[in-house]
XYZ file of C-alpha atoms in Angstrom:
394
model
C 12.298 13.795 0.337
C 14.291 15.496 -2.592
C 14.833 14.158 -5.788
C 18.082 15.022 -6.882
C 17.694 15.680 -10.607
C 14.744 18.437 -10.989
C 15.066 18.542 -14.682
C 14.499 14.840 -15.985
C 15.592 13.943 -19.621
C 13.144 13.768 -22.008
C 12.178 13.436 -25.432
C 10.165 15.811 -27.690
C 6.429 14.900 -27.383
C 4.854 13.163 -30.436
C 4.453 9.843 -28.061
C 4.667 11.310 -25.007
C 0.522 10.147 -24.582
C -0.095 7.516 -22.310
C -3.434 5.402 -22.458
C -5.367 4.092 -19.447
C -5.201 0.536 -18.944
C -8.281 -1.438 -19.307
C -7.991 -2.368 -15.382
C -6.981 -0.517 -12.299
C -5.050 -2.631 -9.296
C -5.970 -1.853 -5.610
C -3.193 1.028 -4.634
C -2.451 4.115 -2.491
C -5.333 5.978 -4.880
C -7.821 3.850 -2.776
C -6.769 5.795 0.125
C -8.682 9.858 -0.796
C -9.980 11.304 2.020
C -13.585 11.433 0.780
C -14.858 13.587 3.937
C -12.431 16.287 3.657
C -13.302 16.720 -0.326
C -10.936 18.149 -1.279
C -10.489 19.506 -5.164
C -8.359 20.578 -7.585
C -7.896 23.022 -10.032
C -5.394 22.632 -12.763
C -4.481 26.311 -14.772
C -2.371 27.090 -17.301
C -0.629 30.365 -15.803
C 1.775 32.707 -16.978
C 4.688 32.019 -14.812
C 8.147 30.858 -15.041
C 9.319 28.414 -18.163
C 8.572 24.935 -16.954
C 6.515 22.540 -14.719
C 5.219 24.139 -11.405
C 3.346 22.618 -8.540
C 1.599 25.318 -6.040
C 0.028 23.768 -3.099
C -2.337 26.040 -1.750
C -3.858 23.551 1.231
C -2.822 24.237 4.857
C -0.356 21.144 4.702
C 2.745 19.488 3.104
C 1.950 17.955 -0.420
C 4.452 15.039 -2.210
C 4.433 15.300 -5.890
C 5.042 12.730 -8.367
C 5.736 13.321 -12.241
C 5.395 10.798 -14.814
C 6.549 11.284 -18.477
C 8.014 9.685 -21.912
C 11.749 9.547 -21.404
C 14.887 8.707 -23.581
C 14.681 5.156 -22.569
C 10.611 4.808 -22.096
C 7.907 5.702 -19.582
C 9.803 7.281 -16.635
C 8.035 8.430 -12.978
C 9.984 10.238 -10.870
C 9.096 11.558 -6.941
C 8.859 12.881 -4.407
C 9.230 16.781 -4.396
C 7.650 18.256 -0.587
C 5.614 21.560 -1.572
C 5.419 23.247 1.528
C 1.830 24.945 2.423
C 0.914 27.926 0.278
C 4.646 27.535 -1.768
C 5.346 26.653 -5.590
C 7.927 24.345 -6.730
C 9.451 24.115 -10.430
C 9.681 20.235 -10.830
C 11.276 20.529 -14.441
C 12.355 23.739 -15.509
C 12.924 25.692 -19.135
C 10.391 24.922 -22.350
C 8.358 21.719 -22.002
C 9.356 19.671 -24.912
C 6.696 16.700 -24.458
C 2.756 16.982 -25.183
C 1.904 15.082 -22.310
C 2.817 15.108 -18.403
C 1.155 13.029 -15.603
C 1.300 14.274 -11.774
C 0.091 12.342 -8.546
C 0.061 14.359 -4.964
C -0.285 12.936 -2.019
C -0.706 14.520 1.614
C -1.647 12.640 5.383
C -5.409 14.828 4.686
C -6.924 15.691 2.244
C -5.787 13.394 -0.601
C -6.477 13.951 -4.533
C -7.998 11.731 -6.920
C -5.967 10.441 -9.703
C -7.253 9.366 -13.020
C -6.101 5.286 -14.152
C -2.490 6.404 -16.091
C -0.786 4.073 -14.403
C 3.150 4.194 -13.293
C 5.335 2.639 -10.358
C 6.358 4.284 -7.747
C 7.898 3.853 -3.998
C 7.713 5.360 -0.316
C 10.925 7.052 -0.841
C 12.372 9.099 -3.815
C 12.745 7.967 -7.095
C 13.120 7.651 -10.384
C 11.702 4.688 -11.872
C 12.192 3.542 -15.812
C 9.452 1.579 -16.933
C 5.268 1.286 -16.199
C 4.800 -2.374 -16.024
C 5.824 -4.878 -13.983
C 5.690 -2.920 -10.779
C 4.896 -5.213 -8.108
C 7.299 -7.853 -9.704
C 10.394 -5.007 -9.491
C 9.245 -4.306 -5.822
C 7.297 -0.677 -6.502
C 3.604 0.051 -6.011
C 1.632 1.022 -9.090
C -0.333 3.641 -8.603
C -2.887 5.872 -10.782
C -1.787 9.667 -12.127
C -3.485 12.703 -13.522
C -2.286 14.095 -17.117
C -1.762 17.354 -18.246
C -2.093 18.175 -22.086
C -0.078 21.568 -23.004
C -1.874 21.643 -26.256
C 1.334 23.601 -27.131
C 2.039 25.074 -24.235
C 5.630 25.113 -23.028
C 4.994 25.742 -19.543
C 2.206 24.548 -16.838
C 1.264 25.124 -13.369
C -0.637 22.573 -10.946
C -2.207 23.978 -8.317
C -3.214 21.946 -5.542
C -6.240 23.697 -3.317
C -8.887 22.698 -0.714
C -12.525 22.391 -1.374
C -15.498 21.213 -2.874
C -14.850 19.409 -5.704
C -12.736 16.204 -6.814
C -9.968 16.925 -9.694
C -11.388 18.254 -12.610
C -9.462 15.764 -14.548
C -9.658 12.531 -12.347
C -11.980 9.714 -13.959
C -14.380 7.947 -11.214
C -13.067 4.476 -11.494
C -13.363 2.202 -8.249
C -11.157 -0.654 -7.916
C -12.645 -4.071 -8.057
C -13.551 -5.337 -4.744
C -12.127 -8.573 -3.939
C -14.215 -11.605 -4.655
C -14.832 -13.917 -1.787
C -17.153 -16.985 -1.584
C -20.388 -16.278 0.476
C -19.999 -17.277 3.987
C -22.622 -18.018 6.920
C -21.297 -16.248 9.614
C -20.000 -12.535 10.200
C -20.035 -9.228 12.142
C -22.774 -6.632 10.626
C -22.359 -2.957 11.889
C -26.528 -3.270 12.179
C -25.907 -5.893 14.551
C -24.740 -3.424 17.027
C -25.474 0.544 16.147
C -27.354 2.022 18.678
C -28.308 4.734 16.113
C -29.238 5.113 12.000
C -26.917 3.449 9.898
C -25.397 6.552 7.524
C -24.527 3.749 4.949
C -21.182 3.814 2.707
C -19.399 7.180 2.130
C -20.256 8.735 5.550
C -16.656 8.986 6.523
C -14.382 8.624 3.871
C -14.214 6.579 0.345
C -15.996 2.955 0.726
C -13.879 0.081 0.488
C -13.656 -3.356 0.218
C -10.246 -5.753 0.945
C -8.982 -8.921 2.224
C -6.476 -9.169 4.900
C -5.002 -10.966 7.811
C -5.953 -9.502 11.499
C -3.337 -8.627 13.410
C -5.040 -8.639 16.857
C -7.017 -5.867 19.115
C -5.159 -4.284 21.894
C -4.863 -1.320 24.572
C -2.403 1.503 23.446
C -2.446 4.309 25.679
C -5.444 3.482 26.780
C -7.524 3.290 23.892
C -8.282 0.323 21.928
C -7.445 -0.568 18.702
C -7.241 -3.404 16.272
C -4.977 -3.826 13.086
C -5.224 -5.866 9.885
C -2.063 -6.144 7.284
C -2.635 -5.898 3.533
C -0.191 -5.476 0.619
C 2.227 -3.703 2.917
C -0.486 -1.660 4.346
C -1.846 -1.667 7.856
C -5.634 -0.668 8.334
C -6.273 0.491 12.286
C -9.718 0.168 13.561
C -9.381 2.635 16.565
C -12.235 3.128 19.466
C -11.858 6.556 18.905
C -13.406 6.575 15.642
C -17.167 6.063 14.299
C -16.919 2.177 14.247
C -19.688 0.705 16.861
C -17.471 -0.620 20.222
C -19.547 -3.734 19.805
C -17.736 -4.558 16.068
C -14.482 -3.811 17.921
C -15.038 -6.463 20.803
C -16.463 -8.740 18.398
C -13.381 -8.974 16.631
C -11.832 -10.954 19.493
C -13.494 -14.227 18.480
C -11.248 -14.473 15.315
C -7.670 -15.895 15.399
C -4.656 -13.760 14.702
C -3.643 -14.539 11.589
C -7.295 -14.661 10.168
C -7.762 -13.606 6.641
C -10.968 -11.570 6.933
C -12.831 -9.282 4.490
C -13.816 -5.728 5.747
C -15.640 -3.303 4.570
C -15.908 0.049 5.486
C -14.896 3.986 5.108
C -11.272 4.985 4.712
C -10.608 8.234 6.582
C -7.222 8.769 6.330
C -3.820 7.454 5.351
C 0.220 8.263 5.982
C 2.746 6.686 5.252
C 2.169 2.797 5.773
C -1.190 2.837 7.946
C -4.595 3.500 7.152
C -7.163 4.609 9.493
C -10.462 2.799 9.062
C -13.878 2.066 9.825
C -15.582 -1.020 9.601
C -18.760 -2.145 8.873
C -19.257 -5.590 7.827
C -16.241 -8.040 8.820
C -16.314 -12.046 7.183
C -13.757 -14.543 7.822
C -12.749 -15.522 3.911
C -14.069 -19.445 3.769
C -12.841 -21.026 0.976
C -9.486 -22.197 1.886
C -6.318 -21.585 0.297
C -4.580 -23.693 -2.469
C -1.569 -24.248 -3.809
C -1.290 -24.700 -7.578
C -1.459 -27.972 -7.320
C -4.666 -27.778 -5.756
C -3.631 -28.919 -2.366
C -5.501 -27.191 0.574
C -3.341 -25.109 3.136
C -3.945 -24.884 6.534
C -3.010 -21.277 7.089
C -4.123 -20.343 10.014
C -1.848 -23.239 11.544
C 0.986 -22.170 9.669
C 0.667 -18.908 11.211
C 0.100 -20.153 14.591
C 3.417 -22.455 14.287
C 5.265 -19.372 13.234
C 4.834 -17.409 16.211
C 7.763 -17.069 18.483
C 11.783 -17.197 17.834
C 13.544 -18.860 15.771
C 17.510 -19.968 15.646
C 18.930 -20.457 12.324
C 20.990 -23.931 12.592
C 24.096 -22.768 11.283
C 25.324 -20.820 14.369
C 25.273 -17.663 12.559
C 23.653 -15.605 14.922
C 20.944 -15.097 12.294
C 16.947 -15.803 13.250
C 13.636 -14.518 12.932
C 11.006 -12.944 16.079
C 7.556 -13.906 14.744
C 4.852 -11.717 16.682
C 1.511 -11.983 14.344
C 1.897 -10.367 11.212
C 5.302 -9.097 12.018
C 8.690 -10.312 11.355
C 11.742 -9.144 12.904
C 15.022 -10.898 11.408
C 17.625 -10.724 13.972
C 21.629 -10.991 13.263
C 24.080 -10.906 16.621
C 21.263 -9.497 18.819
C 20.849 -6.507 16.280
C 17.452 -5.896 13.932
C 18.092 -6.496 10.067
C 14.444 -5.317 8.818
C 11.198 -5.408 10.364
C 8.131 -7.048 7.894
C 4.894 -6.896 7.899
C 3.983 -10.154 6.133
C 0.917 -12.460 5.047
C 0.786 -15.912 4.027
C -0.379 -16.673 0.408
C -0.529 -20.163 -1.709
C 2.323 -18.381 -3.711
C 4.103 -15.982 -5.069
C 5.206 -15.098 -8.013
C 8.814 -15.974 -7.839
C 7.787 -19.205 -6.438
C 6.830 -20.696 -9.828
C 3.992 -22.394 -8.431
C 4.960 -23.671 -5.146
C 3.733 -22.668 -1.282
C 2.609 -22.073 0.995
C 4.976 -18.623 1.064
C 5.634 -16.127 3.487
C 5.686 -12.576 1.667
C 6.997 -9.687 3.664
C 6.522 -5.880 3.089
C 9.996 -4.305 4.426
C 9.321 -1.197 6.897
C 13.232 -0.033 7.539
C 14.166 -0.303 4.267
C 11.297 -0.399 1.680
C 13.342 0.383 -1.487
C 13.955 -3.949 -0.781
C 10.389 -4.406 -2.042
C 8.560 -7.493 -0.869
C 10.589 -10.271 0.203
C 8.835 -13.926 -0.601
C 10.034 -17.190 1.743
C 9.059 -20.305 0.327
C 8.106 -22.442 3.792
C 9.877 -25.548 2.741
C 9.031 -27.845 6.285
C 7.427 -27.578 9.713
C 7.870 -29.972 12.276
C 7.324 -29.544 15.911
C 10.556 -27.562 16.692
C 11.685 -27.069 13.376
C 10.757 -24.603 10.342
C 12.519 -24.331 6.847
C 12.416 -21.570 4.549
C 13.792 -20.411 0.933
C 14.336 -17.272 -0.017
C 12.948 -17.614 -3.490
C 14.454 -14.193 -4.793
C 18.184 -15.527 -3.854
C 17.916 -18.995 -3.630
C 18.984 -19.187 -0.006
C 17.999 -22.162 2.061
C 17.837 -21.498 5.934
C 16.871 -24.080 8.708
C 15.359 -22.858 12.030
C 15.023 -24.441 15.726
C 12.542 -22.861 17.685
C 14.101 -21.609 20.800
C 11.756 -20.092 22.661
């Protein structure tokens, strides 16, 4: 993916500096392939007038930029730096103090320090820092580059031993979750010496909904959706086969918490491990305090559903996926979970939100479920204000 303006606008640098936020969000950063280790070295080198990006890995890099434009704090992505090439990403005399850079590649990944700007899966350029999530972009950390009064710079991306020289160690907050009685503990079923946390990959902690376990050619894996993301526990990997089988006692549609190793990550999937696995007790609640029953909303989802006015329009539930159908003919394909709210939904829920995987640019959808009777299902779209009535057909 190309951006097609190389040489953003910008302003000359007196407040062109951009200050870390006093917390960091669970993003893309999460995902650094800890086992591969790979560093960085950033270098001031005399080369051509500008902002250059040399990747000198054995794979592919996407590079981000980030920067104080005319009309504010602009980010702007992705440039592909093909192994061992350079790239100018904004060419002539630097006119700003300050630039901020994020690369990403399927393995190794970089770390990024907390300068935070939005970004998206496919190329942009973005105007504005906050309210990422809201305007349907991820938010995600970047490095910065001081020229010091430079007027040119070169980032050079390279493989081994070290994390970026200029990337602050800040974990995001795991998830808080009330203490529960039951779970699945990777001592429960090792055969051999627990390694602990970090032994494949960066150690994480989330929350999301389990998608199932299942045979794909042959080999079995399980899946769990997360802000847009989809974490794959395969049999392949390190994770004990007894956590994998284990898995089968919990409903699809479960909200879980795992913990774990991340190896690896590409575009919307993350490979995992898993050590620890808890179903999430304490129930969910609308605002008004109500408790929802989410795990039989999700089970009355499954299956298709007819829209009632004839128009050829419905919705194939299957788990944690949403197909919506028009004339026999896919619209989008979402990967969804079920929250109390949303933030659209001033306060009311339950709500289905869905991340968009043929046309991500969308950003997350959020359906307010309005009804649910035994045959029936009504839903809002609370970005548009479109009411839709379903008969289950199937």
């Amino acid at each position: 993916m190309e951006p097609t303006t190389a040489s953003p606008a910008v302003t000359n640098g007196a407040n062109s500096i951009k200050s870390i936020p006093g917390s960091l969000s669970i993003t893309r950063s999460l995902f650094v392939n800890w086992a591969a280790l790979a560093a960085l070295c950033l270098t001031a080198q005399a080369a051509q007038a500008g902002l250059e990006v040399c990747n000198n890995t054995s794979g592919t890099a996407a590079v981000a930029i980030g920067y104080k434009g005319d009309q504010g704090w602009t980010s702007e992505g992705w440039w592909n730096v093909s192994a061992g090439d350079c790239k100018t990403l904004v060419s002539g005399d630097l006119p700003l103090s300050h630039y901020y850079w994020r690369a990403e590649a399927a393995s190794p990944g970089w770390d990024h320090a907390n300068y935070m700007f939005c970004t998206q899966v496919n190329e942009f350029t973005i105007v504005g820092d906050e309210n990422c999530a809201d305007r349907g972009y991820r938010r995600e950390g970047f490095n910065e580059i001081e020229l010091a009064g430079r007027t040119d710079y070169t980032v050079t991306l390279a493989a081994g031993s070290k994390k970026g020289s200029n990337a602050e160690e800040k974990a995001p907050a795991a998830p808080v979750i009330a203490p529960v009685d039951e779970g699945i503990y990777a001592e429960d079923y090792l055969n051999g010496p627990d390694n602990g946390p970090g032994t494949y990959g960066e150690p994480y902690t989330i929350s999301a909904a389990f998608q199932g376990c299942w045979a794909s050619a042959e080999v079995q894996e399980c899946e769990f959706h997360a802000d847009g993301w989809r974490y794959v526990l395969s049999e392949l990997g390190p994770t004990d086969p007894g956590i994998i089988d284990a898995l089968n006692v919990f409903d699809i549609g479960t909200n879980l918490t795992l913990s774990g190793d991340m190896i690896t990550y590409s575009g919307d999937r993350a490979d995992i491990t898993v050590r620890n696995v808890q179903p999430a007790s304490a129930p969910a609640q609308a605002a008004s305090g109500t408790s929802l029953d989410m795990a039989g909303l999700m089970s009355h989802l499954q299956g298709y559903w007819e829209s009632d006015d004839g128009s050829g329009y419905g919705w194939a539930v299957d788990g944690n996926e949403l197909r919506e159908i028009y004339d026999a003919n896919i619209m989008e394909h979402y990967f969804f979970e079920l929250h109390p709210e949303c933030a659209a939904s001033d306060g009311r829920g339950p709500v289905l939100i869905g991340y968009p995987e043929l046309d991500p640019s969308m950003g997350p959808a959020c359906f307010l479920i309005v009804e649910t009777g035994q045959r029936s299902l009504a839903i809002e779209n609370v970005l548009d204000g479109i009411f839709i009535s379903f008969t289950y057909s199937n």
